[in-house]
mmCIF file of C-alpha atoms in Angstrom:
data_model
loop_
_atom_site.group_PDB
_atom_site.id
_atom_site.type_symbol
_atom_site.label_atom_id
_atom_site.label_comp_id
_atom_site.label_asym_id
_atom_site.label_seq_id
_atom_site.Cartn_x
_atom_site.Cartn_y
_atom_site.Cartn_z
ATOM 1 C CA ASP R 9 135.971 -104.684 -80.424
ATOM 2 C CA THR R 10 134.371 -107.505 -82.350
ATOM 3 C CA ALA R 11 130.585 -107.318 -82.098
ATOM 4 C CA VAL R 12 129.783 -110.847 -83.293
ATOM 5 C CA SER R 13 132.644 -113.292 -83.137
ATOM 6 C CA GLN R 14 132.626 -116.870 -84.257
ATOM 7 C CA THR R 15 135.286 -119.523 -83.987
ATOM 8 C CA PRO R 16 136.931 -121.175 -85.696
ATOM 9 C CA LYS R 17 137.352 -119.178 -88.879
ATOM 10 C CA TYR R 18 138.206 -122.306 -90.857
ATOM 11 C CA LEU R 19 137.326 -125.895 -90.104
ATOM 12 C CA VAL R 20 138.488 -128.880 -92.147
ATOM 13 C CA THR R 21 137.306 -132.297 -91.097
ATOM 14 C CA GLN R 22 136.456 -135.730 -92.406
ATOM 15 C CA MET R 23 133.071 -137.224 -93.081
ATOM 16 C CA GLY R 24 131.447 -138.762 -90.063
ATOM 17 C CA ASN R 25 133.129 -136.507 -87.530
ATOM 18 C CA ASP R 26 131.332 -134.272 -85.036
ATOM 19 C CA LYS R 27 132.284 -130.601 -84.840
ATOM 20 C CA SER R 28 131.153 -127.404 -83.163
ATOM 21 C CA ILE R 29 131.209 -123.753 -84.129
ATOM 22 C CA LYS R 30 130.982 -121.154 -81.407
ATOM 23 C CA CYS R 31 129.404 -117.719 -81.598
ATOM 24 C CA GLU R 32 129.372 -114.856 -79.140
ATOM 25 C CA GLN R 33 127.948 -111.352 -79.409
ATOM 26 C CA ASN R 34 128.750 -108.429 -77.141
ATOM 27 C CA LEU R 35 126.030 -106.128 -78.450
ATOM 28 C CA GLY R 36 123.472 -106.996 -75.803
ATOM 29 C CA HIS R 37 121.140 -108.350 -78.487
ATOM 30 C CA ASP R 38 118.278 -110.691 -77.637
ATOM 31 C CA THR R 39 118.154 -112.652 -80.876
ATOM 32 C CA MET R 40 120.832 -114.760 -82.509
ATOM 33 C CA TYR R 41 120.875 -116.670 -85.778
ATOM 34 C CA TRP R 42 122.744 -119.224 -87.800
ATOM 35 C CA TYR R 43 122.841 -118.848 -91.572
ATOM 36 C CA LYS R 44 124.392 -121.179 -94.125
ATOM 37 C CA GLN R 45 125.986 -119.873 -97.321
ATOM 38 C CA ASP R 46 126.439 -122.544 -99.964
ATOM 39 C CA SER R 47 128.968 -122.740 -102.771
ATOM 40 C CA LYS R 48 126.728 -120.572 -104.962
ATOM 41 C CA LYS R 49 126.758 -117.867 -102.284
ATOM 42 C CA PHE R 50 123.100 -118.430 -101.408
ATOM 43 C CA LEU R 51 122.373 -117.470 -97.801
ATOM 44 C CA LYS R 52 119.663 -119.342 -95.951
ATOM 45 C CA ILE R 53 118.610 -119.196 -92.350
ATOM 46 C CA MET R 54 119.004 -122.324 -90.272
ATOM 47 C CA PHE R 55 118.015 -121.318 -86.760
ATOM 48 C CA SER R 56 117.178 -118.337 -84.627
ATOM 49 C CA TYR R 57 117.048 -118.011 -80.879
ATOM 50 C CA ASN R 58 115.475 -115.278 -78.797
ATOM 51 C CA ASN R 59 116.624 -115.097 -75.201
ATOM 52 C CA LYS R 60 117.878 -118.678 -75.344
ATOM 53 C CA GLU R 61 114.617 -119.948 -76.803
ATOM 54 C CA LEU R 62 114.445 -121.532 -80.255
ATOM 55 C CA ILE R 63 112.050 -119.578 -82.460
ATOM 56 C CA ILE R 64 113.011 -120.601 -85.993
ATOM 57 C CA ASN R 65 114.129 -124.020 -87.178
ATOM 58 C CA GLU R 66 114.204 -124.146 -90.951
ATOM 59 C CA THR R 67 113.890 -127.881 -91.594
ATOM 60 C CA VAL R 68 117.547 -128.410 -90.906
ATOM 61 C CA PRO R 69 118.655 -132.063 -90.464
ATOM 62 C CA ASN R 70 118.663 -133.037 -86.827
ATOM 63 C CA ARG R 71 122.406 -133.674 -87.123
ATOM 64 C CA PHE R 72 122.585 -129.908 -86.551
ATOM 65 C CA SER R 73 121.917 -128.938 -82.962
ATOM 66 C CA PRO R 74 122.120 -125.322 -81.848
ATOM 67 C CA LYS R 75 122.716 -124.556 -78.208
ATOM 68 C CA SER R 76 122.259 -121.231 -76.488
ATOM 69 C CA PRO R 77 123.619 -121.270 -72.923
ATOM 70 C CA ASP R 78 122.783 -117.581 -72.564
ATOM 71 C CA LYS R 79 121.537 -114.849 -74.847
ATOM 72 C CA ALA R 80 125.074 -113.791 -75.768
ATOM 73 C CA HIS R 81 126.056 -117.201 -77.113
ATOM 74 C CA LEU R 82 124.705 -119.480 -79.792
ATOM 75 C CA ASN R 83 126.803 -122.497 -80.653
ATOM 76 C CA LEU R 84 126.240 -124.911 -83.504
ATOM 77 C CA HIS R 85 127.069 -128.567 -83.118
ATOM 78 C CA ILE R 86 127.074 -130.837 -86.141
ATOM 79 C CA ASN R 87 127.070 -134.629 -85.853
ATOM 80 C CA SER R 88 128.110 -137.142 -88.486
ATOM 81 C CA LEU R 89 129.351 -134.554 -90.933
ATOM 82 C CA GLU R 90 128.568 -135.076 -94.610
ATOM 83 C CA LEU R 91 130.179 -133.704 -97.761
ATOM 84 C CA GLY R 92 127.117 -131.551 -98.374
ATOM 85 C CA ASP R 93 127.668 -129.756 -95.095
ATOM 86 C CA SER R 94 130.636 -127.952 -96.632
ATOM 87 C CA ALA R 95 129.699 -124.283 -96.632
ATOM 88 C CA VAL R 96 130.298 -121.010 -94.855
ATOM 89 C CA TYR R 97 128.277 -120.705 -91.669
ATOM 90 C CA PHE R 98 127.418 -117.238 -90.406
ATOM 91 C CA CYS R 99 126.292 -116.307 -86.949
ATOM 92 C CA ALA R 100 124.297 -113.091 -86.575
ATOM 93 C CA SER R 101 122.454 -111.165 -83.913
ATOM 94 C CA SER R 102 119.826 -108.452 -83.631
ATOM 95 C CA GLN R 103 118.054 -106.643 -80.803
ATOM 96 C CA VAL R 104 114.593 -107.270 -82.164
ATOM 97 C CA SER R 105 113.592 -107.998 -85.714
ATOM 98 C CA GLY R 106 113.212 -104.838 -87.733
ATOM 99 C CA VAL R 107 114.955 -102.000 -89.415
ATOM 100 C CA ASN R 108 116.102 -100.339 -86.237
ATOM 101 C CA SER R 109 118.039 -103.423 -85.370
ATOM 102 C CA PRO R 110 119.301 -105.036 -88.527
ATOM 103 C CA LEU R 111 121.330 -108.205 -88.329
ATOM 104 C CA HIS R 112 124.975 -107.934 -87.363
ATOM 105 C CA PHE R 113 126.976 -110.800 -88.809
ATOM 106 C CA GLY R 114 130.081 -112.569 -87.684
ATOM 107 C CA ASN R 115 132.868 -113.143 -90.180
ATOM 108 C CA GLY R 116 131.791 -116.654 -90.986
ATOM 109 C CA THR R 117 133.256 -120.115 -90.516
ATOM 110 C CA ARG R 118 134.283 -121.968 -93.638
ATOM 111 C CA LEU R 119 133.597 -125.639 -93.051
ATOM 112 C CA THR R 120 135.176 -128.132 -95.437
ATOM 113 C CA VAL R 121 134.214 -131.777 -95.140
ATOM 114 C CA THR R 122 136.501 -134.218 -96.958
ATOM 115 C CA ALA N 26 105.996 -117.459 -98.809
ATOM 116 C CA GLN N 27 108.161 -114.438 -99.342
ATOM 117 C CA THR N 28 110.780 -114.545 -102.062
ATOM 118 C CA VAL N 29 113.541 -112.194 -103.121
ATOM 119 C CA THR N 30 114.846 -112.120 -106.687
ATOM 120 C CA GLN N 31 118.041 -110.567 -107.959
ATOM 121 C CA SER N 32 118.044 -111.005 -111.716
ATOM 122 C CA GLN N 33 121.607 -109.838 -112.337
ATOM 123 C CA PRO N 34 124.160 -112.467 -111.330
ATOM 124 C CA GLU N 35 127.042 -110.187 -112.312
ATOM 125 C CA MET N 36 127.529 -106.508 -113.023
ATOM 126 C CA SER N 37 130.543 -104.392 -113.794
ATOM 127 C CA VAL N 38 131.170 -100.663 -113.692
ATOM 128 C CA GLN N 39 134.076 -98.334 -114.169
ATOM 129 C CA ASP N 40 135.200 -96.391 -111.146
ATOM 130 C CA ALA N 41 133.524 -93.010 -110.650
ATOM 131 C CA GLU N 42 130.534 -94.221 -112.666
ATOM 132 C CA THR N 43 127.047 -95.081 -111.398
ATOM 133 C CA VAL N 44 125.562 -98.554 -111.290
ATOM 134 C CA THR N 45 122.127 -99.850 -110.314
ATOM 135 C CA LEU N 46 121.480 -103.307 -108.912
ATOM 136 C CA SER N 47 117.988 -104.726 -109.234
ATOM 137 C CA CYS N 48 115.899 -106.500 -106.640
ATOM 138 C CA THR N 49 112.281 -107.587 -106.629
ATOM 139 C CA TYR N 50 110.379 -109.366 -103.928
ATOM 140 C CA ASP N 51 107.081 -111.058 -103.411
ATOM 141 C CA THR N 52 104.977 -110.713 -100.287
ATOM 142 C CA SER N 53 101.400 -110.265 -99.221
ATOM 143 C CA GLU N 54 102.454 -108.416 -96.088
ATOM 144 C CA ASN N 55 102.141 -104.678 -95.684
ATOM 145 C CA ASN N 56 104.643 -104.109 -92.906
ATOM 146 C CA TYR N 57 108.156 -105.197 -93.759
ATOM 147 C CA TYR N 58 111.730 -104.048 -94.122
ATOM 148 C CA LEU N 59 114.219 -104.248 -96.944
ATOM 149 C CA PHE N 60 117.983 -104.292 -96.793
ATOM 150 C CA TRP N 61 121.043 -104.360 -98.981
ATOM 151 C CA TYR N 62 124.068 -106.191 -97.626
ATOM 152 C CA LYS N 63 127.542 -106.187 -99.115
ATOM 153 C CA GLN N 64 129.926 -109.134 -98.936
ATOM 154 C CA PRO N 65 133.479 -108.251 -100.044
ATOM 155 C CA PRO N 66 136.098 -110.950 -100.674
ATOM 156 C CA SER N 67 136.869 -110.841 -96.957
ATOM 157 C CA ARG N 68 133.542 -112.700 -96.542
ATOM 158 C CA GLN N 69 132.195 -110.239 -93.992
ATOM 159 C CA MET N 70 128.506 -109.313 -94.324
ATOM 160 C CA ILE N 71 128.112 -105.538 -94.131
ATOM 161 C CA LEU N 72 124.832 -103.662 -93.989
ATOM 162 C CA VAL N 73 124.742 -101.051 -96.753
ATOM 163 C CA ILE N 74 121.285 -99.541 -96.500
ATOM 164 C CA ARG N 75 117.808 -100.257 -95.121
ATOM 165 C CA GLN N 76 114.250 -99.197 -95.887
ATOM 166 C CA GLU N 77 110.983 -99.422 -94.007
ATOM 167 C CA ALA N 78 108.082 -100.319 -96.277
ATOM 168 C CA TYR N 79 105.800 -97.733 -94.691
ATOM 169 C CA LYS N 80 108.176 -94.926 -95.627
ATOM 170 C CA GLN N 81 107.711 -93.533 -99.091
ATOM 171 C CA GLN N 82 110.961 -91.611 -99.023
ATOM 172 C CA ASN N 83 113.865 -93.531 -100.508
ATOM 173 C CA ALA N 84 116.729 -94.248 -98.114
ATOM 174 C CA THR N 85 120.152 -92.738 -98.799
ATOM 175 C CA GLU N 86 123.520 -93.469 -97.247
ATOM 176 C CA ASN N 87 126.300 -91.362 -98.749
ATOM 177 C CA ARG N 88 126.943 -92.782 -102.241
ATOM 178 C CA PHE N 89 124.293 -95.475 -101.827
ATOM 179 C CA SER N 90 120.625 -94.885 -102.451
ATOM 180 C CA VAL N 91 117.592 -97.017 -103.164
ATOM 181 C CA ASN N 92 114.645 -96.750 -105.488
ATOM 182 C CA PHE N 93 111.796 -98.308 -103.525
ATOM 183 C CA GLN N 94 108.657 -98.949 -105.554
ATOM 184 C CA LYS N 95 106.218 -100.604 -103.169
ATOM 185 C CA ALA N 96 103.458 -101.234 -105.665
ATOM 186 C CA ALA N 97 105.895 -102.857 -108.066
ATOM 187 C CA LYS N 98 107.671 -104.648 -105.189
ATOM 188 C CA SER N 99 110.973 -103.376 -106.417
ATOM 189 C CA PHE N 100 113.971 -102.277 -104.351
ATOM 190 C CA SER N 101 116.979 -101.339 -106.459
ATOM 191 C CA LEU N 102 120.326 -100.094 -105.168
ATOM 192 C CA LYS N 103 122.149 -97.257 -106.853
ATOM 193 C CA ILE N 104 125.848 -96.783 -106.228
ATOM 194 C CA SER N 105 127.144 -93.399 -107.309
ATOM 195 C CA ASP N 106 130.788 -92.536 -107.903
ATOM 196 C CA SER N 107 131.741 -96.215 -107.732
ATOM 197 C CA GLN N 108 135.009 -97.051 -106.038
ATOM 198 C CA LEU N 109 137.279 -100.060 -106.283
ATOM 199 C CA GLY N 110 136.364 -100.912 -102.708
ATOM 200 C CA ASP N 111 132.752 -101.389 -103.785
ATOM 201 C CA THR N 112 133.748 -104.632 -105.510
ATOM 202 C CA ALA N 113 131.722 -107.288 -103.685
ATOM 203 C CA MET N 114 128.671 -109.511 -103.712
ATOM 204 C CA TYR N 115 125.533 -107.528 -102.989
ATOM 205 C CA PHE N 116 122.543 -109.196 -101.397
ATOM 206 C CA CYS N 117 119.049 -107.820 -101.248
ATOM 207 C CA ALA N 118 117.098 -109.003 -98.218
ATOM 208 C CA PHE N 119 113.517 -108.912 -96.943
ATOM 209 C CA MET N 120 112.174 -109.133 -93.433
ATOM 210 C CA ASN N 121 108.609 -109.240 -92.154
ATOM 211 C CA PRO N 122 109.073 -108.837 -88.395
ATOM 212 C CA PRO N 123 109.452 -110.812 -86.289
ATOM 213 C CA ASP N 124 110.235 -113.367 -88.976
ATOM 214 C CA LYS N 125 113.514 -114.271 -90.548
ATOM 215 C CA LEU N 126 115.656 -112.316 -92.980
ATOM 216 C CA ILE N 127 115.307 -113.731 -96.489
ATOM 217 C CA PHE N 128 118.109 -113.121 -98.958
ATOM 218 C CA GLY N 129 118.214 -112.924 -102.727
ATOM 219 C CA THR N 130 120.791 -114.896 -104.674
ATOM 220 C CA GLY N 131 123.186 -111.979 -104.881
ATOM 221 C CA THR N 132 124.790 -109.833 -107.574
ATOM 222 C CA ARG N 133 128.529 -109.882 -108.020
ATOM 223 C CA LEU N 134 129.717 -106.335 -108.697
ATOM 224 C CA GLN N 135 133.142 -105.679 -110.171
ATOM 225 C CA VAL N 136 134.450 -102.120 -110.235
ATOM 226 C CA PHE N 137 137.168 -101.553 -112.846
ATOM 227 C CA PRO N 138 139.780 -98.791 -112.716
#
């Protein structure tokens, strides 16, 4: 049973296109996140949602639009893709912030923009 | 703003030996949590160990243990009896609830037979 699943695993697309990455968690967690890992492996938070409500938006370009239809899903839509958007995008979830509910990560989506 | 620093970009160790990965952080908060995550070549992010700042006792999980020095803001990870499967990127991370998890830049660990 996959706790946090994201699709697709790989995404190759051309500049200017619009694409979406989907994320679902079956852990019953209230909070979900999107993290971006760049080519140097640096992980940085992009967004977090708690019970469908946006609580963190880390100065991400507005070409990136997260959508949470319910607390088990947090999708990421990216408009007008740029070369610099190439990265691995991780979805994660937690019950509440803290040590008793650390983040559970999905397996990542490798986005390549050509 | 909180920051997390991992000063060792790469480390190597022979299997069955012990290795220590360094992590320091900067915060003015008193209540926070610290984590080590492992990222093997499969790309999956796996929680290795966690520590509450208010606990003085160092956390231990099987072969993994931490040396938490709150005053020095240091949180190192010790891997005992290293195994080939320990080869991975290791990320130190800081969280001041209910804020975000902040990661260090990672240490690439290679375990040699």
